[in-house]
Amino acid sequence: MDKYIISGGRRLEGRVRVQTAKNSVLPILAAAVLTDEPVTVLNVPDITDVRNMVKILGCLGCKAVYCGNDIVIDSSSADNCEIPRALAHELRSSVFLLGSVISRFRRAKIAYPGGCDIGLRPVDLHLTGLKRLGVKITESNGYINCECEKLTGNEIMLDCPSVGATENIMLAAVRAEGTTVIKNAAREPEIEDLQNFLNALGGRVRGAGSGSVVVEGVKKLGGCIYQPIADRIEAGTFLIATAMCGGDVELNGVNPENLSSLLHKLRENGCKLRAKNDKIFIRSDRRPVAVKSIETQPYPGFPTDLQAQMTALCCICSGNSIVTENLFETRFKYVPELRKMGADITVIDRSAFVRGVEKLKGATTVAHDLRGGAALVVAAMAAEGESEVLDISHIDRGYARFEHKLSSLGARIRRVGI
């Protein structure tokens, strides 16, 4: 088990390239099960979640090989429809494989998925959507068992615009008979990325990015070489770190439109921002000004995956802020850790009331989940003195070479084995 040791108070300068999106790569890897032909996914981040997904593909009988930064998947020999309990518990995104495996084998068995403990994330919407396509589902002893004679397209209305449910239904419907229409679909950029990948395989999907996704089933899919989009959450984390520490940073390889809600808030904080093509330039020269209200919402609203990092920023702003988490119930587990650093935060129900302090102080903190861990890192980078962030295995789930990228910008951060 490793930890980070961070000496705070360093201004950030330089440029950094944003990694490929974790939340695109995982469903795309799951989708590779749908075809017998080779699939190459380019520039895959070396993170724990990806490695666990590759292990699951191997358990299904797929051959997944790393070629430098790329992964080549050959699913032609896939012969197993059960996703192991141990791996399903490690990776929330293992649930994406339900749609792919059912489409391929007409049956699937998976233990309830795990991942970060940030509140209830029921798979009811996934299962309801699959039932509408003709899947029979039973649940017993912690497993979800699915089977069907055939998949048939249907109209599916989601109770809420769930990203995972939208993606899972797309994966199941792409080889179903007839047309599937997903209404109240999630609009995240990663949904559109999955659509583009499925179409590169020969699928017929349209409407991603809107509230209605239409999937016309095809009998067979081919192979492709595909580059997923950039990780808007990693990009947002670097932007927030610069706002907290002060500095002048250029992000490369990112779509600014996918971060419009964050960019708007950072401008309110007093940061100077400029976007050009696939670059974002940020300058922060003074203490940030408090943004009075931040509420997480489905895309294009403020992303829940940047809520913790933004709350950390609010801690050192001049003025008071209210941060409301509308998507997950227990996503404030990092708050007691920020309080160790001198943050003044009160949590009531789903809202954090943050009174800005002039400086945070170095402390020993514990990462309880992926994004909360990232928030502790950026807070430590802005704090006076030395900090330790423990249990950084959570951070490794979503950030590749995190300490190296931050060090390249001037941060004093090192990984140490315990």
GROMACS .gro file of C-alpha atoms in nm:
model
  418
    1MET     CA    1   0.000   0.000   0.000
    2ASP     CA    2   0.137   0.341  -0.099
    3LYS     CA    3   0.085   0.696   0.020
    4TYR     CA    4   0.157   1.043  -0.111
    5ILE     CA    5   0.382   1.286   0.072
    6ILE     CA    6   0.310   1.641  -0.043
    7SER     CA    7   0.485   1.967   0.040
    8GLY     CA    8   0.235   2.243  -0.026
    9GLY     CA    9   0.255   2.602  -0.132
   10ARG     CA   10   0.405   2.556  -0.478
   11ARG     CA   11   0.275   2.753  -0.773
   12LEU     CA   12   0.193   2.541  -1.082
   13GLU     CA   13   0.347   2.621  -1.420
   14GLY     CA   14   0.370   2.439  -1.752
   15ARG     CA   15   0.165   2.216  -1.976
   16VAL     CA   16   0.015   1.870  -1.937
   17ARG     CA   17  -0.162   1.630  -2.174
   18VAL     CA   18  -0.494   1.495  -2.054
   19GLN     CA   19  -0.533   1.118  -2.043
   20THR     CA   20  -0.797   0.922  -2.233
   21ALA     CA   21  -1.127   0.916  -2.046
   22LYS     CA   22  -1.164   0.638  -1.791
   23ASN     CA   23  -1.543   0.664  -1.822
   24SER     CA   24  -1.521   0.608  -2.198
   25VAL     CA   25  -1.257   0.337  -2.201
   26LEU     CA   26  -1.437   0.103  -1.960
   27PRO     CA   27  -1.767   0.067  -2.154
   28ILE     CA   28  -1.572   0.055  -2.482
   29LEU     CA   29  -1.365  -0.236  -2.350
   30ALA     CA   30  -1.688  -0.403  -2.242
   31ALA     CA   31  -1.830  -0.347  -2.591
   32ALA     CA   32  -1.538  -0.537  -2.748
   33VAL     CA   33  -1.713  -0.859  -2.637
   34LEU     CA   34  -1.979  -0.789  -2.902
   35THR     CA   35  -1.759  -0.875  -3.201
   36ASP     CA   36  -1.548  -1.170  -3.316
   37GLU     CA   37  -1.302  -0.939  -3.490
   38PRO     CA   38  -1.003  -0.764  -3.325
   39VAL     CA   39  -1.053  -0.426  -3.161
   40THR     CA   40  -0.772  -0.185  -3.077
   41VAL     CA   41  -0.835   0.089  -2.820
   42LEU     CA   42  -0.568   0.359  -2.836
   43ASN     CA   43  -0.391   0.548  -2.557
   44VAL     CA   44  -0.556   0.363  -2.270
   45PRO     CA   45  -0.465   0.505  -1.926
   46ASP     CA   46  -0.271   0.271  -1.699
   47ILE     CA   47  -0.518   0.274  -1.410
   48THR     CA   48  -0.649   0.002  -1.180
   49ASP     CA   49  -1.002   0.008  -1.321
   50VAL     CA   50  -0.873  -0.063  -1.672
   51ARG     CA   51  -0.651  -0.346  -1.549
   52ASN     CA   52  -0.945  -0.502  -1.366
   53MET     CA   53  -1.163  -0.476  -1.678
   54VAL     CA   54  -0.890  -0.650  -1.880
   55LYS     CA   55  -0.882  -0.928  -1.618
   56ILE     CA   56  -1.260  -0.970  -1.650
   57LEU     CA   57  -1.231  -0.992  -2.029
   58GLY     CA   58  -0.971  -1.264  -1.982
   59CYS     CA   59  -1.206  -1.457  -1.752
   60LEU     CA   60  -1.470  -1.445  -2.026
   61GLY     CA   61  -1.225  -1.606  -2.267
   62CYS     CA   62  -1.123  -1.292  -2.453
   63LYS     CA   63  -0.760  -1.222  -2.536
   64ALA     CA   64  -0.662  -0.871  -2.430
   65VAL     CA   65  -0.301  -0.769  -2.494
   66TYR     CA   66  -0.123  -0.445  -2.408
   67CYS     CA   67   0.075  -0.300  -2.699
   68GLY     CA   68   0.249   0.000  -2.551
   69ASN     CA   69  -0.030   0.236  -2.448
   70ASP     CA   70  -0.290   0.053  -2.659
   71ILE     CA   71  -0.500  -0.255  -2.583
   72VAL     CA   72  -0.587  -0.510  -2.852
   73ILE     CA   73  -0.889  -0.730  -2.774
   74ASP     CA   74  -0.975  -1.051  -2.959
   75SER     CA   75  -1.309  -1.185  -2.837
   76SER     CA   76  -1.344  -1.459  -3.099
   77SER     CA   77  -1.263  -1.729  -2.843
   78ALA     CA   78  -1.488  -1.591  -2.567
   79ASP     CA   79  -1.675  -1.884  -2.413
   80ASN     CA   80  -1.778  -1.784  -2.061
   81CYS     CA   81  -2.075  -1.573  -1.952
   82GLU     CA   82  -1.997  -1.545  -1.579
   83ILE     CA   83  -1.818  -1.242  -1.435
   84PRO     CA   84  -1.624  -1.345  -1.123
   85ARG     CA   85  -1.741  -1.213  -0.786
   86ALA     CA   86  -1.397  -1.088  -0.679
   87LEU     CA   87  -1.347  -0.878  -0.992
   88ALA     CA   88  -1.706  -0.751  -1.001
   89HIS     CA   89  -1.662  -0.625  -0.645
   90GLU     CA   90  -1.346  -0.439  -0.745
   91LEU     CA   91  -1.496  -0.265  -1.045
   92ARG     CA   92  -1.830  -0.086  -1.062
   93SER     CA   93  -1.806  -0.073  -1.442
   94SER     CA   94  -1.819  -0.452  -1.461
   95VAL     CA   95  -2.196  -0.403  -1.481
   96PHE     CA   96  -2.148  -0.275  -1.838
   97LEU     CA   97  -2.059  -0.626  -1.938
   98LEU     CA   98  -2.416  -0.740  -1.874
   99GLY     CA   99  -2.542  -0.586  -2.197
  100SER     CA  100  -2.245  -0.709  -2.401
  101VAL     CA  101  -2.239  -1.062  -2.260
  102ILE     CA  102  -2.617  -1.107  -2.295
  103SER     CA  103  -2.597  -0.985  -2.654
  104ARG     CA  104  -2.316  -1.232  -2.726
  105PHE     CA  105  -2.429  -1.542  -2.533
  106ARG     CA  106  -2.799  -1.475  -2.457
  107ARG     CA  107  -2.716  -1.528  -2.091
  108ALA     CA  108  -2.498  -1.368  -1.825
  109LYS     CA  109  -2.419  -1.403  -1.457
  110ILE     CA  110  -2.259  -1.129  -1.251
  111ALA     CA  111  -2.215  -1.052  -0.883
  112TYR     CA  112  -2.337  -0.713  -0.770
  113PRO     CA  113  -2.068  -0.465  -0.877
  114GLY     CA  114  -1.844  -0.272  -0.640
  115GLY     CA  115  -1.624   0.035  -0.686
  116CYS     CA  116  -1.613   0.347  -0.468
  117ASP     CA  117  -1.842   0.368  -0.167
  118ILE     CA  118  -2.013   0.697  -0.251
  119GLY     CA  119  -2.373   0.596  -0.185
  120LEU     CA  120  -2.641   0.379  -0.335
  121ARG     CA  121  -2.596   0.313  -0.705
  122PRO     CA  122  -2.867   0.056  -0.773
  123VAL     CA  123  -2.865  -0.136  -1.098
  124ASP     CA  124  -3.246  -0.137  -1.113
  125LEU     CA  125  -3.253   0.092  -1.417
  126HIS     CA  126  -3.009  -0.137  -1.598
  127LEU     CA  127  -3.218  -0.445  -1.524
  128THR     CA  128  -3.550  -0.280  -1.609
  129GLY     CA  129  -3.411  -0.173  -1.946
  130LEU     CA  130  -3.278  -0.521  -2.020
  131LYS     CA  131  -3.614  -0.673  -1.930
  132ARG     CA  132  -3.777  -0.447  -2.187
  133LEU     CA  133  -3.549  -0.609  -2.447
  134GLY     CA  134  -3.670  -0.956  -2.351
  135VAL     CA  135  -3.417  -1.058  -2.084
  136LYS     CA  136  -3.539  -1.275  -1.796
  137ILE     CA  137  -3.364  -1.179  -1.473
  138THR     CA  138  -3.339  -1.356  -1.139
  139GLU     CA  139  -3.135  -1.250  -0.837
  140SER     CA  140  -2.997  -1.494  -0.580
  141ASN     CA  141  -2.701  -1.521  -0.340
  142GLY     CA  142  -2.563  -1.184  -0.447
  143TYR     CA  143  -2.568  -1.269  -0.819
  144ILE     CA  144  -2.771  -1.133  -1.108
  145ASN     CA  145  -2.868  -1.408  -1.353
  146CYS     CA  146  -2.985  -1.308  -1.701
  147GLU     CA  147  -3.103  -1.515  -1.995
  148CYS     CA  148  -3.313  -1.478  -2.308
  149GLU     CA  149  -3.398  -1.661  -2.628
  150LYS     CA  150  -3.351  -1.343  -2.828
  151LEU     CA  151  -3.320  -0.970  -2.778
  152THR     CA  152  -3.596  -0.758  -2.928
  153GLY     CA  153  -3.587  -0.382  -2.969
  154ASN     CA  154  -3.830  -0.174  -2.765
  155GLU     CA  155  -3.897   0.174  -2.632
  156ILE     CA  156  -3.737   0.228  -2.291
  157MET     CA  157  -3.807   0.527  -2.070
  158LEU     CA  158  -3.548   0.577  -1.797
  159ASP     CA  159  -3.673   0.715  -1.466
  160CYS     CA  160  -3.358   0.925  -1.449
  161PRO     CA  161  -3.082   0.988  -1.706
  162SER     CA  162  -2.844   0.721  -1.573
  163VAL     CA  163  -2.513   0.702  -1.762
  164GLY     CA  164  -2.458   0.335  -1.681
  165ALA     CA  165  -2.811   0.227  -1.768
  166THR     CA  166  -2.804   0.420  -2.097
  167GLU     CA  167  -2.474   0.256  -2.193
  168ASN     CA  168  -2.580  -0.093  -2.086
  169ILE     CA  169  -2.900  -0.076  -2.288
  170MET     CA  170  -2.708   0.051  -2.592
  171LEU     CA  171  -2.471  -0.245  -2.564
  172ALA     CA  172  -2.755  -0.496  -2.542
  173ALA     CA  173  -2.964  -0.333  -2.815
  174VAL     CA  174  -2.694  -0.296  -3.080
  175ARG     CA  175  -2.735  -0.660  -3.191
  176ALA     CA  176  -3.103  -0.699  -3.099
  177GLU     CA  177  -3.378  -0.756  -3.353
  178GLY     CA  178  -3.552  -0.431  -3.444
  179THR     CA  179  -3.511  -0.079  -3.311
  180THR     CA  180  -3.463   0.038  -2.953
  181VAL     CA  181  -3.538   0.391  -2.843
  182ILE     CA  182  -3.394   0.503  -2.507
  183LYS     CA  183  -3.583   0.806  -2.377
  184ASN     CA  184  -3.457   1.033  -2.099
  185ALA     CA  185  -3.112   0.901  -2.190
  186ALA     CA  186  -2.799   1.038  -2.027
  187ARG     CA  187  -2.629   1.308  -2.236
  188GLU     CA  188  -2.270   1.280  -2.114
  189PRO     CA  189  -1.991   1.304  -2.375
  190GLU     CA  190  -1.898   0.945  -2.291
  191ILE     CA  191  -2.239   0.831  -2.422
  192GLU     CA  192  -2.163   0.988  -2.758
  193ASP     CA  193  -1.817   0.830  -2.751
  194LEU     CA  194  -1.970   0.485  -2.700
  195GLN     CA  195  -2.211   0.553  -2.987
  196ASN     CA  196  -1.921   0.645  -3.215
  197PHE     CA  197  -1.731   0.332  -3.116
  198LEU     CA  198  -2.031   0.104  -3.181
  199ASN     CA  199  -2.083   0.269  -3.519
  200ALA     CA  200  -1.714   0.216  -3.599
  201LEU     CA  201  -1.783  -0.155  -3.544
  202GLY     CA  202  -2.074  -0.137  -3.788
  203GLY     CA  203  -2.354  -0.055  -3.547
  204ARG     CA  204  -2.641   0.181  -3.625
  205VAL     CA  205  -2.677   0.417  -3.330
  206ARG     CA  206  -2.783   0.780  -3.336
  207GLY     CA  207  -2.900   1.054  -3.101
  208ALA     CA  208  -2.631   1.022  -2.832
  209GLY     CA  209  -2.582   1.356  -2.661
  210SER     CA  210  -2.955   1.421  -2.672
  211GLY     CA  211  -3.227   1.283  -2.447
  212SER     CA  212  -3.324   1.016  -2.701
  213VAL     CA  213  -3.086   0.746  -2.829
  214VAL     CA  214  -3.200   0.525  -3.118
  215VAL     CA  215  -3.035   0.187  -3.175
  216GLU     CA  216  -3.119  -0.010  -3.489
  217GLY     CA  217  -3.009  -0.367  -3.427
  218VAL     CA  218  -2.760  -0.534  -3.663
  219LYS     CA  219  -2.678  -0.903  -3.694
  220LYS     CA  220  -2.299  -0.874  -3.687
  221LEU     CA  221  -2.030  -0.629  -3.585
  222GLY     CA  222  -1.674  -0.600  -3.713
  223GLY     CA  223  -1.348  -0.474  -3.571
  224CYS     CA  224  -1.190  -0.129  -3.556
  225ILE     CA  225  -0.911   0.088  -3.421
  226TYR     CA  226  -1.052   0.358  -3.196
  227GLN     CA  227  -0.930   0.659  -2.999
  228PRO     CA  228  -1.167   0.748  -2.710
  229ILE     CA  229  -1.216   1.106  -2.595
  230ALA     CA  230  -1.008   1.287  -2.334
  231ASP     CA  231  -1.084   1.260  -1.964
  232ARG     CA  232  -1.277   1.571  -1.868
  233ILE     CA  233  -1.256   1.480  -1.498
  234GLU     CA  234  -0.878   1.456  -1.497
  235ALA     CA  235  -0.870   1.786  -1.689
  236GLY     CA  236  -1.103   1.944  -1.434
  237THR     CA  237  -0.885   1.822  -1.148
  238PHE     CA  238  -0.579   1.992  -1.297
  239LEU     CA  239  -0.775   2.313  -1.353
  240ILE     CA  240  -0.897   2.316  -0.993
  241ALA     CA  241  -0.546   2.241  -0.866
  242THR     CA  242  -0.417   2.546  -1.055
  243ALA     CA  243  -0.697   2.763  -0.916
  244MET     CA  244  -0.603   2.653  -0.563
  245CYS     CA  245  -0.223   2.673  -0.590
  246GLY     CA  246  -0.202   2.967  -0.828
  247GLY     CA  247  -0.020   2.935  -1.154
  248ASP     CA  248  -0.027   2.937  -1.531
  249VAL     CA  249  -0.108   2.599  -1.688
  250GLU     CA  250  -0.195   2.473  -2.036
  251LEU     CA  251  -0.401   2.156  -2.080
  252ASN     CA  252  -0.364   1.973  -2.411
  253GLY     CA  253  -0.587   1.720  -2.585
  254VAL     CA  254  -0.916   1.814  -2.419
  255ASN     CA  255  -1.251   1.934  -2.553
  256PRO     CA  256  -1.336   2.260  -2.369
  257GLU     CA  257  -1.707   2.221  -2.446
  258ASN     CA  258  -1.718   1.912  -2.225
  259LEU     CA  259  -1.607   2.125  -1.928
  260SER     CA  260  -1.826   2.431  -1.979
  261SER     CA  261  -1.998   2.408  -1.637
  262LEU     CA  262  -1.664   2.396  -1.453
  263LEU     CA  263  -1.508   2.670  -1.665
  264HIS     CA  264  -1.803   2.893  -1.580
  265LYS     CA  265  -1.750   2.838  -1.206
  266LEU     CA  266  -1.374   2.893  -1.227
  267ARG     CA  267  -1.431   3.226  -1.401
  268GLU     CA  268  -1.659   3.320  -1.111
  269ASN     CA  269  -1.370   3.224  -0.880
  270GLY     CA  270  -1.156   3.487  -1.055
  271CYS     CA  271  -0.946   3.260  -1.275
  272LYS     CA  272  -0.849   3.374  -1.621
  273LEU     CA  273  -0.938   3.109  -1.879
  274ARG     CA  274  -0.894   3.075  -2.252
  275ALA     CA  275  -0.988   2.784  -2.475
  276LYS     CA  276  -0.857   2.719  -2.825
  277ASN     CA  277  -0.918   2.401  -3.024
  278ASP     CA  278  -0.814   2.115  -2.791
  279LYS     CA  279  -0.637   2.336  -2.538
  280ILE     CA  280  -0.742   2.514  -2.219
  281PHE     CA  281  -0.523   2.785  -2.065
  282ILE     CA  282  -0.577   2.882  -1.701
  283ARG     CA  283  -0.411   3.153  -1.493
  284SER     CA  284  -0.470   3.210  -1.123
  285ASP     CA  285  -0.284   3.502  -0.963
  286ARG     CA  286  -0.478   3.574  -0.644
  287ARG     CA  287  -0.691   3.419  -0.375
  288PRO     CA  288  -1.004   3.272  -0.537
  289VAL     CA  289  -1.340   3.436  -0.480
  290ALA     CA  290  -1.617   3.215  -0.339
  291VAL     CA  291  -1.887   3.084  -0.572
  292LYS     CA  292  -2.204   3.106  -0.367
  293SER     CA  293  -2.375   2.791  -0.494
  294ILE     CA  294  -2.263   2.475  -0.672
  295GLU     CA  295  -2.505   2.190  -0.742
  296THR     CA  296  -2.418   1.864  -0.912
  297GLN     CA  297  -2.648   1.768  -1.197
  298PRO     CA  298  -2.650   1.526  -1.491
  299TYR     CA  299  -2.456   1.658  -1.791
  300PRO     CA  300  -2.439   1.938  -1.899
  301GLY     CA  301  -2.472   2.040  -1.534
  302PHE     CA  302  -2.185   2.043  -1.287
  303PRO     CA  303  -2.033   1.692  -1.271
  304THR     CA  304  -2.053   1.494  -0.949
  305ASP     CA  305  -1.703   1.361  -1.020
  306LEU     CA  306  -1.563   1.714  -0.970
  307GLN     CA  307  -1.769   1.798  -0.664
  308ALA     CA  308  -1.506   1.697  -0.408
  309GLN     CA  309  -1.226   1.884  -0.585
  310MET     CA  310  -1.444   2.194  -0.616
  311THR     CA  311  -1.533   2.179  -0.247
  312ALA     CA  312  -1.162   2.170  -0.167
  313LEU     CA  313  -1.123   2.489  -0.372
  314CYS     CA  314  -1.412   2.653  -0.186
  315CYS     CA  315  -1.223   2.591   0.141
  316ILE     CA  316  -0.964   2.860   0.060
  317CYS     CA  317  -1.191   3.108  -0.121
  318SER     CA  318  -1.272   3.449   0.021
  319GLY     CA  319  -1.635   3.414   0.124
  320ASN     CA  320  -1.882   3.134   0.178
  321SER     CA  321  -2.012   2.862  -0.057
  322ILE     CA  322  -2.282   2.597  -0.054
  323VAL     CA  323  -2.206   2.275  -0.242
  324THR     CA  324  -2.505   2.046  -0.298
  325GLU     CA  325  -2.467   1.684  -0.410
  326ASN     CA  326  -2.781   1.575  -0.593
  327LEU     CA  327  -2.664   1.240  -0.734
  328PHE     CA  328  -2.500   1.035  -0.458
  329GLU     CA  329  -2.589   1.016  -0.088
  330THR     CA  330  -2.250   0.971   0.078
  331ARG     CA  331  -2.012   1.168  -0.138
  332PHE     CA  332  -1.893   1.390   0.148
  333LYS     CA  333  -1.676   1.126   0.317
  334TYR     CA  334  -1.369   1.337   0.241
  335VAL     CA  335  -1.499   1.633   0.447
  336PRO     CA  336  -1.361   1.517   0.786
  337GLU     CA  337  -1.022   1.478   0.616
  338LEU     CA  338  -1.033   1.838   0.489
  339ARG     CA  339  -1.127   1.951   0.839
  340LYS     CA  340  -0.798   1.799   0.962
  341MET     CA  341  -0.632   2.056   0.736
  342GLY     CA  342  -0.825   2.345   0.889
  343ALA     CA  343  -1.121   2.358   0.651
  344ASP     CA  344  -1.443   2.505   0.792
  345ILE     CA  345  -1.719   2.284   0.651
  346THR     CA  346  -2.057   2.181   0.788
  347VAL     CA  347  -2.252   1.908   0.612
  348ILE     CA  348  -2.631   1.902   0.644
  349ASP     CA  349  -2.813   1.637   0.444
  350ARG     CA  350  -2.684   1.668   0.086
  351SER     CA  351  -2.523   2.011   0.121
  352ALA     CA  352  -2.181   2.123   0.243
  353PHE     CA  353  -2.166   2.475   0.386
  354VAL     CA  354  -1.810   2.599   0.333
  355ARG     CA  355  -1.667   2.908   0.501
  356GLY     CA  356  -1.344   2.999   0.328
  357VAL     CA  357  -1.022   3.018   0.531
  358GLU     CA  358  -0.709   3.198   0.420
  359LYS     CA  359  -0.485   2.889   0.436
  360LEU     CA  360  -0.512   2.515   0.485
  361LYS     CA  361  -0.251   2.342   0.700
  362GLY     CA  362  -0.063   2.021   0.622
  363ALA     CA  363  -0.205   1.705   0.783
  364THR     CA  364  -0.226   1.328   0.747
  365THR     CA  365  -0.545   1.233   0.563
  366VAL     CA  366  -0.703   0.917   0.424
  367ALA     CA  367  -0.859   0.877   0.078
  368HIS     CA  368  -1.193   0.697   0.104
  369ASP     CA  369  -1.281   0.706  -0.267
  370LEU     CA  370  -1.141   0.809  -0.603
  371ARG     CA  371  -1.253   1.171  -0.639
  372GLY     CA  372  -1.242   1.246  -0.267
  373GLY     CA  373  -0.881   1.126  -0.275
  374ALA     CA  374  -0.802   1.360  -0.562
  375ALA     CA  375  -0.956   1.646  -0.361
  376LEU     CA  376  -0.723   1.571  -0.069
  377VAL     CA  377  -0.422   1.578  -0.303
  378VAL     CA  378  -0.505   1.919  -0.451
  379ALA     CA  379  -0.586   2.054  -0.103
  380ALA     CA  380  -0.247   1.933   0.023
  381MET     CA  381  -0.075   2.098  -0.273
  382ALA     CA  382  -0.226   2.434  -0.171
  383ALA     CA  383  -0.173   2.390   0.204
  384GLU     CA  384   0.109   2.521   0.422
  385GLY     CA  385   0.356   2.255   0.528
  386GLU     CA  386   0.370   1.883   0.460
  387SER     CA  387   0.077   1.646   0.418
  388GLU     CA  388   0.032   1.274   0.376
  389VAL     CA  389  -0.252   1.116   0.179
  390LEU     CA  390  -0.302   0.750   0.271
  391ASP     CA  391  -0.480   0.468   0.087
  392ILE     CA  392  -0.410   0.614  -0.255
  393SER     CA  393  -0.514   0.288  -0.423
  394HIS     CA  394  -0.850   0.464  -0.466
  395ILE     CA  395  -0.680   0.741  -0.664
  396ASP     CA  396  -0.499   0.485  -0.880
  397ARG     CA  397  -0.841   0.369  -1.002
  398GLY     CA  398  -0.882   0.679  -1.216
  399TYR     CA  399  -0.560   0.881  -1.248
  400ALA     CA  400  -0.260   0.746  -1.440
  401ARG     CA  401   0.083   0.868  -1.326
  402PHE     CA  402  -0.091   1.134  -1.118
  403GLU     CA  403   0.211   1.230  -0.911
  404HIS     CA  404   0.436   1.248  -1.219
  405LYS     CA  405   0.200   1.485  -1.402
  406LEU     CA  406   0.161   1.708  -1.097
  407SER     CA  407   0.538   1.708  -1.041
  408SER     CA  408   0.590   1.817  -1.401
  409LEU     CA  409   0.386   2.128  -1.318
  410GLY     CA  410   0.600   2.207  -1.015
  411ALA     CA  411   0.414   2.030  -0.733
  412ARG     CA  412   0.622   1.860  -0.464
  413ILE     CA  413   0.456   1.521  -0.444
  414ARG     CA  414   0.604   1.174  -0.415
  415ARG     CA  415   0.472   0.823  -0.379
  416VAL     CA  416   0.609   0.623  -0.089
  417GLY     CA  417   0.546   0.258  -0.003
  418ILE     CA  418   0.415   0.186   0.345
   0.00000   0.00000   0.00000
